[in-house]
mmCIF file of C-alpha atoms and ligand atoms in Angstrom:
data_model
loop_
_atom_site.group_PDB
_atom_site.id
_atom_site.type_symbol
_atom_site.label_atom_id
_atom_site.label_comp_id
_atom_site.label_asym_id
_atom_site.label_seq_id
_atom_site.Cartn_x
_atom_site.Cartn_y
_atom_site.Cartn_z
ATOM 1 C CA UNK M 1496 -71.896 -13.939 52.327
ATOM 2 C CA UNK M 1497 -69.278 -13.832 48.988
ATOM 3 C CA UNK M 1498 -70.164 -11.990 46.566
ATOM 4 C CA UNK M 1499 -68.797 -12.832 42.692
ATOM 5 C CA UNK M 1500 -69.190 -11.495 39.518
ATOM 6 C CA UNK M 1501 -67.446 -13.859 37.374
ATOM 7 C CA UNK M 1502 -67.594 -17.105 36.289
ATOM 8 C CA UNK M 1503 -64.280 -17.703 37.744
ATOM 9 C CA UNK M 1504 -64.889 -16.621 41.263
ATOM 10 C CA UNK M 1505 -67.713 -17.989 41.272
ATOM 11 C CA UNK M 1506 -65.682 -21.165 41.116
ATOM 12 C CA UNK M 1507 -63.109 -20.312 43.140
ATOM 13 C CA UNK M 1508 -65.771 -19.879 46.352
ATOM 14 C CA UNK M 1509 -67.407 -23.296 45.530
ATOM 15 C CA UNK M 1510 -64.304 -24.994 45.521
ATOM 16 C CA UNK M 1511 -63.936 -26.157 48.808
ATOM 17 C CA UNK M 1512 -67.857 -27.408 49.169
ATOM 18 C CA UNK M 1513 -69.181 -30.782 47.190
ATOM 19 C CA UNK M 1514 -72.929 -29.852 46.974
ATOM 20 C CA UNK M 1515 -74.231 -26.846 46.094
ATOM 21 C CA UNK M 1516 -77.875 -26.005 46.648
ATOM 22 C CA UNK M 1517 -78.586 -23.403 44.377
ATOM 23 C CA UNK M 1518 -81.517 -20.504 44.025
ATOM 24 C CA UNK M 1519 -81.762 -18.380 40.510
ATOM 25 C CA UNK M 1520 -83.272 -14.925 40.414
ATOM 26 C CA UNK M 1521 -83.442 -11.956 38.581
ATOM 27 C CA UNK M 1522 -83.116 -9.906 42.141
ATOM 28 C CA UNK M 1523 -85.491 -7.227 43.516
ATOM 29 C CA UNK M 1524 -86.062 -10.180 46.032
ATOM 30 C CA UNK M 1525 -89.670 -10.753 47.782
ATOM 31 C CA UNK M 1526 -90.392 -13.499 50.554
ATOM 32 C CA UNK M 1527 -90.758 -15.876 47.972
ATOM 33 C CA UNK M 1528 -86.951 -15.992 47.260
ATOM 34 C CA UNK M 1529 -86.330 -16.273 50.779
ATOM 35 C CA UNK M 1530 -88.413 -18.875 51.309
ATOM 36 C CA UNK M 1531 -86.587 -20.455 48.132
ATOM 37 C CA UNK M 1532 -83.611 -20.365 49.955
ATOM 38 C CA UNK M 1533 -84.251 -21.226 53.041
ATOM 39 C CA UNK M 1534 -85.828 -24.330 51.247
ATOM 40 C CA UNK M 1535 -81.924 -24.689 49.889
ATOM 41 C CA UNK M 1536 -79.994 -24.536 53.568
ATOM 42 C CA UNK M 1537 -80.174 -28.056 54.124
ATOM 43 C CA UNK M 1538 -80.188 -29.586 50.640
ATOM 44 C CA UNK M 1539 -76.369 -28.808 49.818
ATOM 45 C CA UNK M 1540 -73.332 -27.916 51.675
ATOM 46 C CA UNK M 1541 -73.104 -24.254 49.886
ATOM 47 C CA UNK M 1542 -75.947 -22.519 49.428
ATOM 48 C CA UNK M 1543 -75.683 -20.509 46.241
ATOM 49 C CA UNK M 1544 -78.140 -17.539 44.925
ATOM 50 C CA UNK M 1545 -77.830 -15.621 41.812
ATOM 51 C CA UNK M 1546 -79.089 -12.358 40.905
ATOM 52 C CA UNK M 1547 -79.062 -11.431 37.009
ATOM 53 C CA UNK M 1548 -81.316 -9.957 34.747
ATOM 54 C CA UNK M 1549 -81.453 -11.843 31.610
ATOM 55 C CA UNK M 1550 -81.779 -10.038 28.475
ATOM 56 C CA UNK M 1551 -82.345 -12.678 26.355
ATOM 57 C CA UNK M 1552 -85.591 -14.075 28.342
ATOM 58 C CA UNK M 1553 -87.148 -10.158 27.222
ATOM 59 C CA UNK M 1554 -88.327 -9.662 24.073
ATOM 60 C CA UNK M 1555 -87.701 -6.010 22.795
ATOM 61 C CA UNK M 1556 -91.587 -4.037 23.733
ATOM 62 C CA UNK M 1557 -90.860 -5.865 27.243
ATOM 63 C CA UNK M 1558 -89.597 -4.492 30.651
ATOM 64 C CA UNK M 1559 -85.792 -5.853 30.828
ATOM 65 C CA UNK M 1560 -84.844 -1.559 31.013
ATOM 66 C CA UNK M 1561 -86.939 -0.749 33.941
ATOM 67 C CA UNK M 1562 -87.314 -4.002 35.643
ATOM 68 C CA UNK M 1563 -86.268 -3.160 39.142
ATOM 69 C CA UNK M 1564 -82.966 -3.758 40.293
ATOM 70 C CA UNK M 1565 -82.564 -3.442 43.732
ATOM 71 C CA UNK M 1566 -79.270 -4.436 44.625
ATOM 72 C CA UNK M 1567 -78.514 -3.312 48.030
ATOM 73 C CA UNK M 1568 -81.564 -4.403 49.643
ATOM 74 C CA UNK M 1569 -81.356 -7.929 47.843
ATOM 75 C CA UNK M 1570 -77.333 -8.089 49.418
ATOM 76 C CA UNK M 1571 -78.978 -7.145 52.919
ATOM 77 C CA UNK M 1572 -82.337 -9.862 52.560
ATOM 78 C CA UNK M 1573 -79.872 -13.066 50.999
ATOM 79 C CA UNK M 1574 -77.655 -12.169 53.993
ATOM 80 C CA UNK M 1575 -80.269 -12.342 56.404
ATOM 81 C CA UNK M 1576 -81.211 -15.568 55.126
ATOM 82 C CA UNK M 1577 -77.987 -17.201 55.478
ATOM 83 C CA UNK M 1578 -77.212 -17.197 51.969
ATOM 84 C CA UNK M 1579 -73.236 -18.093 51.685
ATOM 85 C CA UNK M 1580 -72.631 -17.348 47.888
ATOM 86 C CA UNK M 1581 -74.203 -14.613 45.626
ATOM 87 C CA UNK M 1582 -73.410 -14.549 42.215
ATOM 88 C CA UNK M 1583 -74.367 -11.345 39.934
ATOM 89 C CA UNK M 1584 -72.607 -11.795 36.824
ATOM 90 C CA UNK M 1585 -72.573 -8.564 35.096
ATOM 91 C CA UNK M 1586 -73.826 -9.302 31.629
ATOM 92 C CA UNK M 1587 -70.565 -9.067 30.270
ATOM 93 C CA UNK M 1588 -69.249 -11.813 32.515
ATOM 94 C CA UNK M 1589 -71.851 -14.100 31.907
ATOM 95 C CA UNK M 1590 -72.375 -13.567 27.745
ATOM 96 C CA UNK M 1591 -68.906 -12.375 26.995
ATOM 97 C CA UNK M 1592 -69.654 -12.721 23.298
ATOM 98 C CA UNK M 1593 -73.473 -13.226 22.035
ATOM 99 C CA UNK M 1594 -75.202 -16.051 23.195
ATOM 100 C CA UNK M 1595 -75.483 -18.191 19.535
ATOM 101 C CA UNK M 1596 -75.826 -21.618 21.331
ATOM 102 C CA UNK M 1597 -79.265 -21.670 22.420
ATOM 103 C CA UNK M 1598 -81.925 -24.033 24.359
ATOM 104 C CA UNK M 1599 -84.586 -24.434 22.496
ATOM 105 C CA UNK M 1600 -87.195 -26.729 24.437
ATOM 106 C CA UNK M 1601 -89.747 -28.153 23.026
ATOM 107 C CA UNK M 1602 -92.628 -26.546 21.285
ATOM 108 C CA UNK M 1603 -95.462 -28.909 22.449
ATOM 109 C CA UNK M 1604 -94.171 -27.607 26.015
ATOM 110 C CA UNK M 1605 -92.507 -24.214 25.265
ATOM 111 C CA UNK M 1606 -94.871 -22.485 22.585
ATOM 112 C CA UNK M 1607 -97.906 -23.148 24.558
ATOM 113 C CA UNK M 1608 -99.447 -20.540 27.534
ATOM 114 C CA UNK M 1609 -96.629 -18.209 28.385
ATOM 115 C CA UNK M 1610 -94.505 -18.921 25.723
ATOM 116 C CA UNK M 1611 -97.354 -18.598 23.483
ATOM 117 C CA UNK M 1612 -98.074 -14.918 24.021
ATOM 118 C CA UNK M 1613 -94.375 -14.194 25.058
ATOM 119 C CA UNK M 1614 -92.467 -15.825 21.941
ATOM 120 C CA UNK M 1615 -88.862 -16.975 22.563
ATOM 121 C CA UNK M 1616 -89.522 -16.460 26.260
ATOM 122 C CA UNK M 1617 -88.392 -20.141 27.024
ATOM 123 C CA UNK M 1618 -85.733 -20.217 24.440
ATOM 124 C CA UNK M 1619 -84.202 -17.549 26.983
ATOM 125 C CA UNK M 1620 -85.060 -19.069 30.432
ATOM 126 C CA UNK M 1621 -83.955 -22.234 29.440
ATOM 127 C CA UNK M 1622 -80.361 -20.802 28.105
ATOM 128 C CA UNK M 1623 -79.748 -18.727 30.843
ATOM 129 C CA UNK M 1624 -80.864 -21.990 33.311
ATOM 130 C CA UNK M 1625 -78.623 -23.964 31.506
ATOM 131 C CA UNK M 1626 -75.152 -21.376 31.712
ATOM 132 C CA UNK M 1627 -75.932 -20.638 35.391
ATOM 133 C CA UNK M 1628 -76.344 -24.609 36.143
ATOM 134 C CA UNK M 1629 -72.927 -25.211 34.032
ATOM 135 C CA UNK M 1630 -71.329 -22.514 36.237
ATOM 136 C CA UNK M 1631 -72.700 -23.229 39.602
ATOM 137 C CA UNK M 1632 -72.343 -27.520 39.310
ATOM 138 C CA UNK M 1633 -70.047 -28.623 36.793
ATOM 139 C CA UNK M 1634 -67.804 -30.992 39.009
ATOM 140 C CA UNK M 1635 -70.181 -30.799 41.942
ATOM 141 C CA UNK M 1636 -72.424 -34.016 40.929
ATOM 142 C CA UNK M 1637 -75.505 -34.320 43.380
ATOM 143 C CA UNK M 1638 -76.581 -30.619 44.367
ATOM 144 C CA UNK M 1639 -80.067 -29.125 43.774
ATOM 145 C CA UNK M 1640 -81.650 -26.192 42.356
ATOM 146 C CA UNK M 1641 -84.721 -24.827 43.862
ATOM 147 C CA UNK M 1642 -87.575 -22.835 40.912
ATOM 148 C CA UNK M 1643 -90.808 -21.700 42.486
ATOM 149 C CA UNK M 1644 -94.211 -23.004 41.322
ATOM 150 C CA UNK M 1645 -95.581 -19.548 40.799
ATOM 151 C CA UNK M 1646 -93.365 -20.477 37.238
ATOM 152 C CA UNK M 1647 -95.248 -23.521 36.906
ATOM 153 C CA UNK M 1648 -94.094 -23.632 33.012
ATOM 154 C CA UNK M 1649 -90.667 -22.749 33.407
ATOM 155 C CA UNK M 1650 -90.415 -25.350 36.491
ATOM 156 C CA UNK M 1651 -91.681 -27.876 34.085
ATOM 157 C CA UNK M 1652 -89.300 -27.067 31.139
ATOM 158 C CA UNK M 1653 -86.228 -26.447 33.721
ATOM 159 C CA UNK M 1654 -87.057 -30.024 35.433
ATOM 160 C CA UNK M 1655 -87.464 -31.441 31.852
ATOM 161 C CA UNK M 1656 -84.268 -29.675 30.617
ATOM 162 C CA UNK M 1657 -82.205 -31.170 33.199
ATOM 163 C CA UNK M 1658 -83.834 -34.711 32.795
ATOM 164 C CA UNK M 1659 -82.912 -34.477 29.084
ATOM 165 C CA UNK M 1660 -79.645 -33.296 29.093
ATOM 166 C CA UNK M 1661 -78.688 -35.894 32.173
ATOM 167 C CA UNK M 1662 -77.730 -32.947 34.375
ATOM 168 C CA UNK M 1663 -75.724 -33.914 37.568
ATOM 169 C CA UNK M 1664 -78.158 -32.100 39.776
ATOM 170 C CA UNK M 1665 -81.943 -32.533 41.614
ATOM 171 C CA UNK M 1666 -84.395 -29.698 40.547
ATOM 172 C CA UNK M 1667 -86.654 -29.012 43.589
ATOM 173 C CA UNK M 1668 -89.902 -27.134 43.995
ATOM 174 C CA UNK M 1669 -90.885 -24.225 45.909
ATOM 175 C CA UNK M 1670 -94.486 -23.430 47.194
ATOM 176 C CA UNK M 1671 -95.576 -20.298 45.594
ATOM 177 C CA UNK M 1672 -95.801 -17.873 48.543
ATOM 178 C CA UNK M 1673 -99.165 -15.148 49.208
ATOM 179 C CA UNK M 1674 -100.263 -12.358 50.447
ATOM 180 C CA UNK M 1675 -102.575 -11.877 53.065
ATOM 181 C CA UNK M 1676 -105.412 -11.462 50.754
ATOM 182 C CA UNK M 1677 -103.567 -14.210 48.365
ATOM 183 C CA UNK M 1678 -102.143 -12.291 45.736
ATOM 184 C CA UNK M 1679 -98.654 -14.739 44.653
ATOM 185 C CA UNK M 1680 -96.069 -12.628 45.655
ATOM 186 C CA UNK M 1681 -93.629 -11.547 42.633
ATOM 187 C CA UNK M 1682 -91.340 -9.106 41.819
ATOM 188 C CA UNK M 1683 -93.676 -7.409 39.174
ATOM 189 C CA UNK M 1684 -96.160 -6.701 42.231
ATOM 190 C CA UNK M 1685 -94.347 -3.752 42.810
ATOM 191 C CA UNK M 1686 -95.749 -1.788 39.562
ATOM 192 C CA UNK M 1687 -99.439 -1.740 40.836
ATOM 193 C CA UNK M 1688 -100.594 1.476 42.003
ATOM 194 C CA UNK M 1689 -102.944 1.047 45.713
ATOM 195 C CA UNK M 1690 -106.332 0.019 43.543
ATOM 196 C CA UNK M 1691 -104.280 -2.059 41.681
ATOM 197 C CA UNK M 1692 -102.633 -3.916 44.034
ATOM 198 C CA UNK M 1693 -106.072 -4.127 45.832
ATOM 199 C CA UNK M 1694 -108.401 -5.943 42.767
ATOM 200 C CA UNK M 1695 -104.856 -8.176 42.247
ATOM 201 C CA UNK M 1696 -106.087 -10.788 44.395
ATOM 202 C CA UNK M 1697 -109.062 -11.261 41.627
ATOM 203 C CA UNK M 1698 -106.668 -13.537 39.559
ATOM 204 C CA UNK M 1699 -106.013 -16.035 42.184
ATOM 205 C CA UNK M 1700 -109.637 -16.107 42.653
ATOM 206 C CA UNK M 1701 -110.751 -16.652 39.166
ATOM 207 C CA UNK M 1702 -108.145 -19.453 39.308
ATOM 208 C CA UNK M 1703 -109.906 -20.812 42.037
ATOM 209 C CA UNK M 1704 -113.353 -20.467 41.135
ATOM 210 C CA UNK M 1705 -112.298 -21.966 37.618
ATOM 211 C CA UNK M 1706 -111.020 -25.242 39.505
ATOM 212 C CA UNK M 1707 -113.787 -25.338 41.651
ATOM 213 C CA UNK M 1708 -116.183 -25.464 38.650
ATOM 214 C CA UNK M 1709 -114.422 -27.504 36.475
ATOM 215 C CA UNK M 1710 -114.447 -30.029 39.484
ATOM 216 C CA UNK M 1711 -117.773 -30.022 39.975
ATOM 217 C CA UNK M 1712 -118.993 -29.837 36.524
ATOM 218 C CA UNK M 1713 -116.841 -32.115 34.877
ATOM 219 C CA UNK M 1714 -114.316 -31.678 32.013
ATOM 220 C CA UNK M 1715 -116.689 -31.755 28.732
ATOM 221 C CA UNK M 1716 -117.590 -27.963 29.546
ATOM 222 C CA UNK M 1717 -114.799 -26.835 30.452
ATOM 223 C CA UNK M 1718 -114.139 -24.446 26.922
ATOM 224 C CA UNK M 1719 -116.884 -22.424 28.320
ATOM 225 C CA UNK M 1720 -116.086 -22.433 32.080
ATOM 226 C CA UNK M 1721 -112.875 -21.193 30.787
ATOM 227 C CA UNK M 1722 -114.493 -18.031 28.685
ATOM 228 C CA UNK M 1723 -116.803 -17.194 31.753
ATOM 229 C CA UNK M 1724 -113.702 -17.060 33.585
ATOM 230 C CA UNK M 1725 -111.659 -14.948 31.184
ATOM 231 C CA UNK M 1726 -115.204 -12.493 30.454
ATOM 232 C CA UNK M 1727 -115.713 -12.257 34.723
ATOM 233 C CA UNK M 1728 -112.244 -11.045 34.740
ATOM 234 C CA UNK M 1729 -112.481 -8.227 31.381
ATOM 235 C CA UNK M 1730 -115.761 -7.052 33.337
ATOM 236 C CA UNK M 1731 -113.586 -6.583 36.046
ATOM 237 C CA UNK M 1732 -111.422 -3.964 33.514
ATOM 238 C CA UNK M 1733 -108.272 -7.225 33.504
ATOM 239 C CA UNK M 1734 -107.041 -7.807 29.894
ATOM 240 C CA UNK M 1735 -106.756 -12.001 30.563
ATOM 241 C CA UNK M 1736 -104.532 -14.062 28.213
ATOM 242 C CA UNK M 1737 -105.500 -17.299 29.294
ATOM 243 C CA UNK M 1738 -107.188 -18.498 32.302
ATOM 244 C CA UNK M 1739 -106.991 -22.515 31.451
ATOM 245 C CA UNK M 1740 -107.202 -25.612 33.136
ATOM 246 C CA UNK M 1741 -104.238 -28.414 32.254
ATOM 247 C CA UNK M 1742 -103.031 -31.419 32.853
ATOM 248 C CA UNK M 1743 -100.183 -31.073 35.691
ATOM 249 C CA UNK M 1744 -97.934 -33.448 33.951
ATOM 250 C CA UNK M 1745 -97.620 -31.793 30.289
ATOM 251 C CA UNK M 1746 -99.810 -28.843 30.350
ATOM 252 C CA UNK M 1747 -101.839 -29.472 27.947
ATOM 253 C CA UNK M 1748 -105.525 -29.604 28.269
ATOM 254 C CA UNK M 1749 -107.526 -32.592 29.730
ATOM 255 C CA UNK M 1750 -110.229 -34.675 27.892
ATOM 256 C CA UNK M 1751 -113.200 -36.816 29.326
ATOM 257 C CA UNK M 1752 -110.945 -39.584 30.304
ATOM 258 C CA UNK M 1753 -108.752 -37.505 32.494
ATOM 259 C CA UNK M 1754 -111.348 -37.049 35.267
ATOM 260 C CA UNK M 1755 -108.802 -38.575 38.001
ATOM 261 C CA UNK M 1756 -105.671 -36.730 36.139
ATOM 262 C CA UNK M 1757 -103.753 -34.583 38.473
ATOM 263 C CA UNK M 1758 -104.763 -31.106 36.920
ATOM 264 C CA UNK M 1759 -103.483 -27.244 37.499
ATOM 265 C CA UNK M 1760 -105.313 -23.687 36.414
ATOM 266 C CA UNK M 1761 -102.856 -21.458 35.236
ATOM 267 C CA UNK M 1762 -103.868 -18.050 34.224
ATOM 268 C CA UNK M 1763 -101.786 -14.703 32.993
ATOM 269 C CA UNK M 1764 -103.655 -11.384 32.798
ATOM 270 C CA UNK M 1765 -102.529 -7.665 32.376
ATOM 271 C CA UNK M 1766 -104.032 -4.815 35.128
ATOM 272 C CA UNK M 1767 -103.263 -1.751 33.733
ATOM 273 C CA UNK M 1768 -99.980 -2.213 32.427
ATOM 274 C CA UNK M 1769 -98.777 -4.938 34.628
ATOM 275 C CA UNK M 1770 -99.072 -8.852 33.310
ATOM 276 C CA UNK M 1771 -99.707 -11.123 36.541
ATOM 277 C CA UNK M 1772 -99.360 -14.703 35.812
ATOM 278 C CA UNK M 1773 -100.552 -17.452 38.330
ATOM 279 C CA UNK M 1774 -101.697 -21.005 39.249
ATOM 280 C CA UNK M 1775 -103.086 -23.248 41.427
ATOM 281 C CA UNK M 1776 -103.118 -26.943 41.308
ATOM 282 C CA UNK M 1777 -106.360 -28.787 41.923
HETATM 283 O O1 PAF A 2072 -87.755 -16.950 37.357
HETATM 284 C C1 PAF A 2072 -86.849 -16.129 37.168
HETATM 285 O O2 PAF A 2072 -86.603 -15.234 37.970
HETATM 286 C C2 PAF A 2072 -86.027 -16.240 35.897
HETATM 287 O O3 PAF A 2072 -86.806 -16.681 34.828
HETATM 288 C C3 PAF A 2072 -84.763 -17.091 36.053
HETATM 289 C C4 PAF A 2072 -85.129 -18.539 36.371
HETATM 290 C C5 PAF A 2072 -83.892 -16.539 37.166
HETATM 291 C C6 PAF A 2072 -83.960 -17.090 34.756
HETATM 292 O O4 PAF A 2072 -83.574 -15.807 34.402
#
């Protein structure tokens, strides 16, 4: 595996290869990144990862300074996997003068659920997306770039981004990967302490019992399925944010009519100081 720091490198090792099939991340790597690019293998001829944590996807009370950077066991797991480019831009390389040209998406899709309780969260994902797309496939028409579902907003806004802005590439989805006990495996996982990590799974399982209900009881109650949900999980000593049900094509909530609409539950709660965030499409 090559590993490159600038943009320039970066560009240099893609040179010889047509299609790159490309993974993001902001490192400290789980199975879920694996899986993500072992997804990639056979969609390109290169298969590209990148590791950077972006500062600009962080607002200030948030953990950019302590999330975990783990670089030498992320070198030895992308390896493993077959992984034949890693980029890590150092943050000088990749904003070599502040970031002023921004991607704003769209409120009625960006201000809502996450980016509603983490302002200017999307404003960031989505400019970082776009730089590391611009590096990875300008010239390179027809690769793909693979975002996990366990980011069910930022796949939609990415996937929308690209639509919009008639990007030369394929955005492709990744399962969301689980634990045993079906915790969705992420990289903030590793803040819970042992009881902590044991009651996680009890988000995944509101978010089921939530879609099972709203199933079976239909969509005029859901308001209050929705506030049993969030009140099951305070009693359980979880500080929820939302635990909603949504339409899967624009997130936003179902009426009567959309009885045969495609729908996800997405839900983000804090346990002690760690916010989980997950879904589950019903
Ligand atoms: O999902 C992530 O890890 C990040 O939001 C991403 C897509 C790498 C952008 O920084």
């Amino acid at each position: 595996m090559k590993i490159v720091h600038t943009i320039a490198e970066l560009r240099g090792a893609l040179g010889p290869f047509k299609r790159p099939a490309f993974v993001a991340t902001m490192g400290n790597l789980h199975n879920g990144h694996i899986a993500l690019v072992n997804q990639a293998k056979p969609l390109g001829d290169v298969t590209v990862a990148s590791i950077f944590v972006n500062r600009l996807q962080f607002a200030p009370h948030e953990d950019f300074d302590t999330y975990p950077r783990t670089w030498e066991a992320d070198c030895e797991k992308l390896q493993a996997a077959g992984c034949d480019v890693l980029f890590a831009p150092r943050e000088t390389d990749l904003y070599p003068e502040p970031q002023t040209y921004k991607v704003h998406p769209p409120a009625g899709l960006a201000d809502i659920l996450e980016g509603h309780f983490r302002p200017g969260f999307f404003v960031g994902v989505s400019t970082v997306v776009m730089k590391l797309l611009a590096c990875v496939f300008a010239g390179k028409p027809g690769g793909n770039a693979l975002f996990g579902k366990k980011d069910y907003q930022q796949l939609m806004i990415v996937r929308r981004m690209v639509q919009q802005f008639a990007l030369p590439l394929a955005i492709v989805p990744g399962e969301t990967l689980r634990a045993a006990d079906g915790l969705a495996l992420s990289s903030r996982n590793g803040y819970l302490n042992v009881q902590e990590r044991a009651e996680a799974v009890h988000l995944s399982m509101a978010l089921k019992a939530l879609g099972e209900a709203a199933r079976a009881q239909g969509l005029d109650g859901l308001d209050a399925l929705e506030a049993q949900a969030m009140q099951t999980l305070s009693a359980r000593g979880w500080a929820p944010d939302y635990l909603t049900v949504r339409r899967r094509a624009d997130l936003l909530p179902p009426d009567s009519g959309d009885a045969a609409t495609p729908l996800v539950v997405l839900g983000a709660a804090r346990l002690g100081t760690t916010r989980l965030i997950d879904n589950l499409e019903i």
